[in-house]
C-alpha cells in the first residue's frame, strides 16, 4: 500500500535508473500523465502494466480512484511525461490526497529538467527559486513577474516554444534587457542547446530564429544592494543600550564591534565619552 513517484527520462531513455525500472515492473498499476507516452517507455523497458490516466483535467476524479485502489492494498507508480512527477505537475495533488489518507509516499531520485539546466547555466547555483510555467493570463503573468522584480536568487522557469518570444519580452520589461539568461532546450537529447546571453540579446536572437523544443529559462537574480557601513553615532547608541541593560562598557563595545564589523579599539576610544 504505497505511492511511488518515479522520474522518467527528459530526453535520453538511457537515463532511466535500475531502481526506477524495478519499481515500474513491481507496481500493481501505473498512473500516467499521458498513457501513450508512458506506454512507449514501458515498451522500451519491456514492461507490461495496467495504466490509468492522471492529468490536470481529470485529477480530481482520477485521484480519488487511485487513492481507493492504494487503500485496498495496491501499489501505484506515478509518472509524468518527462522528469520528476509532482514538480510543476498535477501529481502534487495526488501526493496530498495520499498523505491525508495515511498512505506512504516515496520519491525516487532521477531526471529533473530544472536542476539539469541550472547546473549548466553558468549562473549562480547556491540559491535559486523554481517558478515553473508563467500563467497565460496577462494580468496574472504581470503580477507574478512583478513579485520577482527584486528577487536576488537565480530564477528557473519552464516555457513552451510558441510562447517563448512573448515571455522574453515580458522578462525584459520586468528585469531589464541587460539581465543575464541561460536558455536550455532539448536537454539530454541529440540537439541539446544552451544559449547564454542577456535578455535583450535573447529577444533579438529569437526575433530571427524560430524557437524549437521545450525550454528551461535560468535568469540571473537582482544585484544585492551593498549596505552602508554603520556610523559611529549608531554604534555608540548600540553600546549605550547594552550598558543600560547592565553590561559593562568593555563587553558592550566588544559585542557591538563584532555585530557591526567595526574596529574594537577605535570604538572603545569613542565610547569613553559615555
Short mmCIF file of C-alpha atoms in Angstrom, two decimals:
data_model
loop_
_atom_site.label_atom_id
_atom_site.label_comp_id
_atom_site.label_asym_id
_atom_site.label_seq_id
_atom_site.Cartn_x
_atom_site.Cartn_y
_atom_site.Cartn_z
CA UNK A 1 0.00 0.00 0.00
CA UNK A 2 2.21 2.79 -1.30
CA UNK A 3 2.58 5.53 -3.91
CA UNK A 4 5.91 5.69 -5.70
CA UNK A 5 6.95 8.86 -7.56
CA UNK A 6 9.01 7.59 -10.47
CA UNK A 7 11.02 10.10 -12.55
CA UNK A 8 11.26 9.37 -16.26
CA UNK A 9 13.89 10.50 -18.80
CA UNK A 10 13.62 14.10 -20.00
CA UNK A 11 15.01 13.08 -23.38
CA UNK A 12 17.59 10.31 -23.31
CA UNK A 13 15.96 6.95 -22.49
CA UNK A 14 19.28 5.71 -21.10
CA UNK A 15 18.76 7.97 -18.09
CA UNK A 16 16.18 5.63 -16.56
CA UNK A 17 17.71 4.11 -13.43
CA UNK A 18 17.63 0.47 -12.43
CA UNK A 19 15.59 1.35 -9.35
CA UNK A 20 13.01 3.19 -11.47
CA UNK A 21 12.83 0.25 -13.87
CA UNK A 22 12.33 -2.21 -10.99
CA UNK A 23 9.68 -0.03 -9.32
CA UNK A 24 7.66 0.22 -12.54
CA UNK A 25 7.93 -3.54 -13.03
CA UNK A 26 6.81 -4.32 -9.47
CA UNK A 27 3.95 -1.81 -9.15
CA UNK A 28 0.38 -3.10 -9.40
CA UNK A 29 -0.54 -0.25 -11.72
CA UNK A 30 0.93 2.96 -13.16
CA UNK A 31 -0.72 6.41 -13.11
CA UNK A 32 0.46 8.41 -16.12
CA UNK A 33 0.09 11.97 -17.36
CA UNK A 34 -0.21 10.70 -20.95
CA UNK A 35 -0.65 6.93 -21.20
CA UNK A 36 0.57 6.94 -24.82
CA UNK A 37 3.91 8.49 -23.83
CA UNK A 38 4.31 6.14 -20.87
CA UNK A 39 3.39 3.10 -22.99
CA UNK A 40 6.31 3.88 -25.32
CA UNK A 41 8.65 3.97 -22.32
CA UNK A 42 7.26 0.71 -20.93
CA UNK A 43 7.65 -0.97 -24.32
CA UNK A 44 11.28 0.21 -24.40
CA UNK A 45 11.77 -1.34 -20.94
CA UNK A 46 9.82 -4.47 -21.91
CA UNK A 47 7.36 -3.90 -19.03
CA UNK A 48 3.63 -4.63 -19.23
CA UNK A 49 1.48 -2.97 -16.56
CA UNK A 50 -2.07 -1.60 -16.30
CA UNK A 51 -2.11 2.15 -16.98
CA UNK A 52 -4.55 4.74 -15.63
CA UNK A 53 -4.78 8.30 -16.84
CA UNK A 54 -3.99 11.06 -14.33
CA UNK A 55 -3.54 14.62 -15.60
CA UNK A 56 -4.62 18.20 -14.89
CA UNK A 57 -8.17 17.96 -16.24
CA UNK A 58 -9.15 14.64 -14.62
CA UNK A 59 -7.04 14.76 -11.45
CA UNK A 60 -9.98 15.23 -9.07
CA UNK A 61 -11.94 12.18 -10.23
CA UNK A 62 -8.94 10.02 -11.11
CA UNK A 63 -7.06 10.92 -7.94
CA UNK A 64 -9.85 9.61 -5.70
CA UNK A 65 -9.97 6.31 -7.60
CA UNK A 66 -6.19 5.91 -7.34
CA UNK A 67 -6.28 6.52 -3.59
CA UNK A 68 -9.09 3.98 -3.22
CA UNK A 69 -7.07 1.35 -5.04
CA UNK A 70 -3.99 2.01 -2.92
CA UNK A 71 -6.05 1.83 0.28
CA UNK A 72 -7.39 -1.51 -0.96
CA UNK A 73 -3.83 -2.83 -0.92
CA UNK A 74 -2.36 -2.00 -4.34
CA UNK A 75 0.90 -0.21 -5.09
CA UNK A 76 0.89 2.66 -7.59
CA UNK A 77 3.76 4.19 -9.53
CA UNK A 78 3.10 7.78 -10.62
CA UNK A 79 4.94 9.11 -13.67
CA UNK A 80 4.79 12.31 -15.72
CA UNK A 81 5.65 12.57 -19.41
CA UNK A 82 9.22 13.56 -18.52
CA UNK A 83 11.16 14.30 -15.36
CA UNK A 84 10.11 14.08 -11.73
CA UNK A 85 6.36 13.88 -11.08
CA UNK A 86 4.68 16.30 -8.65
CA UNK A 87 7.02 19.18 -9.59
CA UNK A 88 5.03 21.83 -11.51
CA UNK A 89 2.72 18.90 -12.16
CA UNK A 90 -0.75 17.70 -11.04
CA UNK A 91 0.98 14.89 -9.15
CA UNK A 92 1.32 17.27 -6.21
CA UNK A 93 -2.43 16.93 -5.62
CA UNK A 94 -2.21 13.12 -5.60
CA UNK A 95 0.64 13.28 -3.10
CA UNK A 96 -1.53 15.49 -0.86
CA UNK A 97 -4.51 13.11 -1.13
CA UNK A 98 -2.30 10.15 -0.23
CA UNK A 99 -0.75 11.99 2.72
CA UNK A 100 -4.22 12.89 4.02
CA UNK A 101 -5.25 9.24 3.73
CA UNK A 102 -2.21 7.95 5.61
CA UNK A 103 -0.63 6.41 2.50
CA UNK A 104 3.16 6.25 2.39
CA UNK A 105 4.65 8.25 -0.50
CA UNK A 106 8.19 7.51 -1.67
CA UNK A 107 10.07 9.59 -4.25
CA UNK A 108 12.83 8.00 -6.31
CA UNK A 109 15.63 10.39 -7.38
CA UNK A 110 16.09 10.90 -11.07
CA UNK A 111 15.94 13.26 -14.08
CA UNK A 112 14.77 16.84 -13.48
CA UNK A 113 14.95 19.46 -16.22
CA UNK A 114 15.16 22.39 -13.77
CA UNK A 115 18.25 21.12 -11.94
CA UNK A 116 19.90 19.86 -15.12
CA UNK A 117 19.54 23.29 -16.73
CA UNK A 118 20.62 25.18 -13.60
CA UNK A 119 23.81 23.15 -13.32
CA UNK A 120 24.97 24.09 -16.83
CA UNK A 121 23.64 27.65 -16.89
CA UNK A 122 26.90 29.32 -15.73
CA UNK A 123 24.77 31.44 -13.40
CA UNK A 124 24.91 31.31 -9.55
CA UNK A 125 23.54 27.99 -8.25
CA UNK A 126 23.95 28.43 -4.49
CA UNK A 127 20.46 29.91 -4.05
CA UNK A 128 17.64 29.64 -6.57
CA UNK A 129 13.85 29.73 -6.86
CA UNK A 130 11.77 27.50 -9.13
CA UNK A 131 8.90 29.44 -10.73
CA UNK A 132 7.58 26.85 -13.19
CA UNK A 133 5.34 27.99 -16.05
CA UNK A 134 4.09 31.56 -16.22
CA UNK A 135 0.33 32.00 -16.49
CA UNK A 136 -1.21 32.61 -19.93
CA UNK A 137 -3.40 35.22 -18.23
CA UNK A 138 -1.68 38.56 -18.85
CA UNK A 139 -2.67 40.09 -15.52
CA UNK A 140 -1.55 37.07 -13.51
CA UNK A 141 1.66 36.83 -15.50
CA UNK A 142 2.47 40.51 -14.88
CA UNK A 143 1.77 40.15 -11.16
CA UNK A 144 3.98 37.05 -10.96
CA UNK A 145 6.92 38.78 -12.60
CA UNK A 146 6.48 41.99 -10.60
CA UNK A 147 6.69 39.94 -7.40
CA UNK A 148 10.14 38.78 -8.57
CA UNK A 149 11.46 42.18 -9.58
CA UNK A 150 13.85 42.38 -6.61
CA UNK A 151 14.50 38.63 -6.29
CA UNK A 152 18.23 38.13 -5.74
CA UNK A 153 18.21 34.35 -6.20
CA UNK A 154 18.65 32.73 -9.60
CA UNK A 155 15.20 32.06 -11.11
CA UNK A 156 14.08 28.98 -13.05
CA UNK A 157 11.15 29.00 -15.48
CA UNK A 158 9.70 26.44 -17.89
CA UNK A 159 8.38 27.62 -21.26
CA UNK A 160 6.88 26.19 -24.43
CA UNK A 161 8.37 27.25 -27.79
CA UNK A 162 5.24 29.00 -29.07
CA UNK A 163 5.19 31.32 -26.03
CA UNK A 164 8.93 31.96 -25.74
CA UNK A 165 9.16 35.29 -27.61
CA UNK A 166 6.31 36.84 -25.61
CA UNK A 167 7.85 35.57 -22.38
CA UNK A 168 11.26 37.02 -23.23
CA UNK A 169 9.59 40.36 -23.90
CA UNK A 170 7.81 40.24 -20.52
CA UNK A 171 11.02 39.24 -18.73
CA UNK A 172 12.97 42.04 -20.37
CA UNK A 173 10.31 44.62 -19.45
CA UNK A 174 10.40 43.47 -15.82
CA UNK A 175 14.09 42.76 -15.20
CA UNK A 176 15.72 44.92 -17.88
CA UNK A 177 17.37 43.88 -21.17
CA UNK A 178 20.83 43.59 -19.57
CA UNK A 179 19.82 40.83 -17.13
CA UNK A 180 21.61 37.58 -17.96
CA UNK A 181 19.69 34.48 -19.03
CA UNK A 182 20.58 30.92 -19.94
CA UNK A 183 18.13 29.29 -22.38
CA UNK A 184 18.33 25.49 -22.29
CA UNK A 185 16.41 23.33 -24.76
CA UNK A 186 16.28 19.70 -25.85
CA UNK A 187 18.16 18.72 -22.67
CA UNK A 188 19.86 15.29 -22.82
CA UNK A 189 18.76 14.90 -26.45
CA UNK A 190 20.85 14.83 -29.62
CA UNK A 191 20.31 18.53 -30.35
CA UNK A 192 20.75 19.82 -26.79
CA UNK A 193 21.49 23.55 -26.83
CA UNK A 194 22.39 26.12 -24.17
CA UNK A 195 22.42 29.82 -25.07
CA UNK A 196 23.94 32.20 -22.51
CA UNK A 197 23.22 35.86 -23.18
CA UNK A 198 21.32 38.92 -21.96
CA UNK A 199 17.54 39.17 -22.21
CA UNK A 200 17.93 41.85 -24.87
CA UNK A 201 20.20 39.60 -26.93
CA UNK A 202 17.79 36.69 -26.49
CA UNK A 203 14.89 38.78 -27.82
CA UNK A 204 16.95 39.76 -30.87
CA UNK A 205 18.09 36.17 -31.48
CA UNK A 206 14.60 34.69 -31.36
CA UNK A 207 13.30 37.52 -33.47
CA UNK A 208 15.31 35.92 -36.28
CA UNK A 209 15.32 32.26 -35.19
CA UNK A 210 12.14 30.29 -34.50
CA UNK A 211 12.12 28.66 -31.03
CA UNK A 212 12.11 24.86 -31.11
CA UNK A 213 11.65 22.36 -28.31
CA UNK A 214 10.75 22.80 -24.66
CA UNK A 215 12.78 25.43 -22.80
CA UNK A 216 14.15 25.85 -19.31
CA UNK A 217 14.99 29.50 -18.66
CA UNK A 218 17.59 30.30 -15.99
CA UNK A 219 17.59 34.00 -15.11
CA UNK A 220 20.12 35.91 -13.06
CA UNK A 221 18.81 37.37 -9.82
CA UNK A 222 18.86 41.08 -8.97
CA UNK A 223 22.07 42.63 -7.68
CA UNK A 224 22.31 42.76 -3.91
CA UNK A 225 22.47 46.35 -2.71
CA UNK A 226 25.51 46.99 -0.54
CA UNK A 227 24.66 48.11 2.97
CA UNK A 228 26.09 51.42 4.14
CA UNK A 229 28.59 51.00 6.96
CA UNK A 230 27.29 51.80 10.41
CA UNK A 231 28.13 55.29 11.67
CA UNK A 232 29.96 55.96 14.93
CA UNK A 233 26.80 57.54 16.37
CA UNK A 234 24.81 54.40 15.59
CA UNK A 235 27.49 52.25 17.20
CA UNK A 236 27.62 54.42 20.33
CA UNK A 237 23.84 54.29 20.63
CA UNK A 238 24.01 50.50 20.48
CA UNK A 239 26.74 50.47 23.14
CA UNK A 240 24.64 52.73 25.39
CA UNK A 241 21.60 50.44 25.01
CA UNK A 242 23.64 47.42 26.08
CA UNK A 243 25.13 49.31 29.00
CA UNK A 244 21.62 50.26 30.10
CA UNK A 245 20.85 46.54 30.41
CA UNK A 246 23.74 46.16 32.87
CA UNK A 247 26.53 45.17 30.51
CA UNK A 248 29.95 46.70 31.17
CA UNK A 249 31.30 49.26 28.71
CA UNK A 250 34.07 46.89 27.67
CA UNK A 251 31.70 44.00 26.96
CA UNK A 252 29.18 46.27 25.25
CA UNK A 253 31.86 47.66 22.93
CA UNK A 254 33.11 44.17 22.16
CA UNK A 255 29.63 42.94 21.25
CA UNK A 256 28.71 45.96 19.10
CA UNK A 257 32.05 45.94 17.30
CA UNK A 258 31.51 42.29 16.40
CA UNK A 259 27.95 42.86 15.19
CA UNK A 260 28.77 45.92 13.07
CA UNK A 261 32.21 44.86 11.89
CA UNK A 262 33.96 47.85 13.46
CA UNK A 263 37.48 48.01 14.97
CA UNK A 264 37.05 47.27 18.68
CA UNK A 265 39.81 49.60 19.92
CA UNK A 266 38.59 52.58 17.90
CA UNK A 267 35.02 52.05 19.10
CA UNK A 268 36.20 51.81 22.71
CA UNK A 269 38.05 55.14 22.42
CA UNK A 270 34.90 56.75 21.03
CA UNK A 271 32.83 55.15 23.80
CA UNK A 272 34.93 56.75 26.55
CA UNK A 273 32.65 59.79 26.30
CA UNK A 274 29.72 57.64 27.54
#
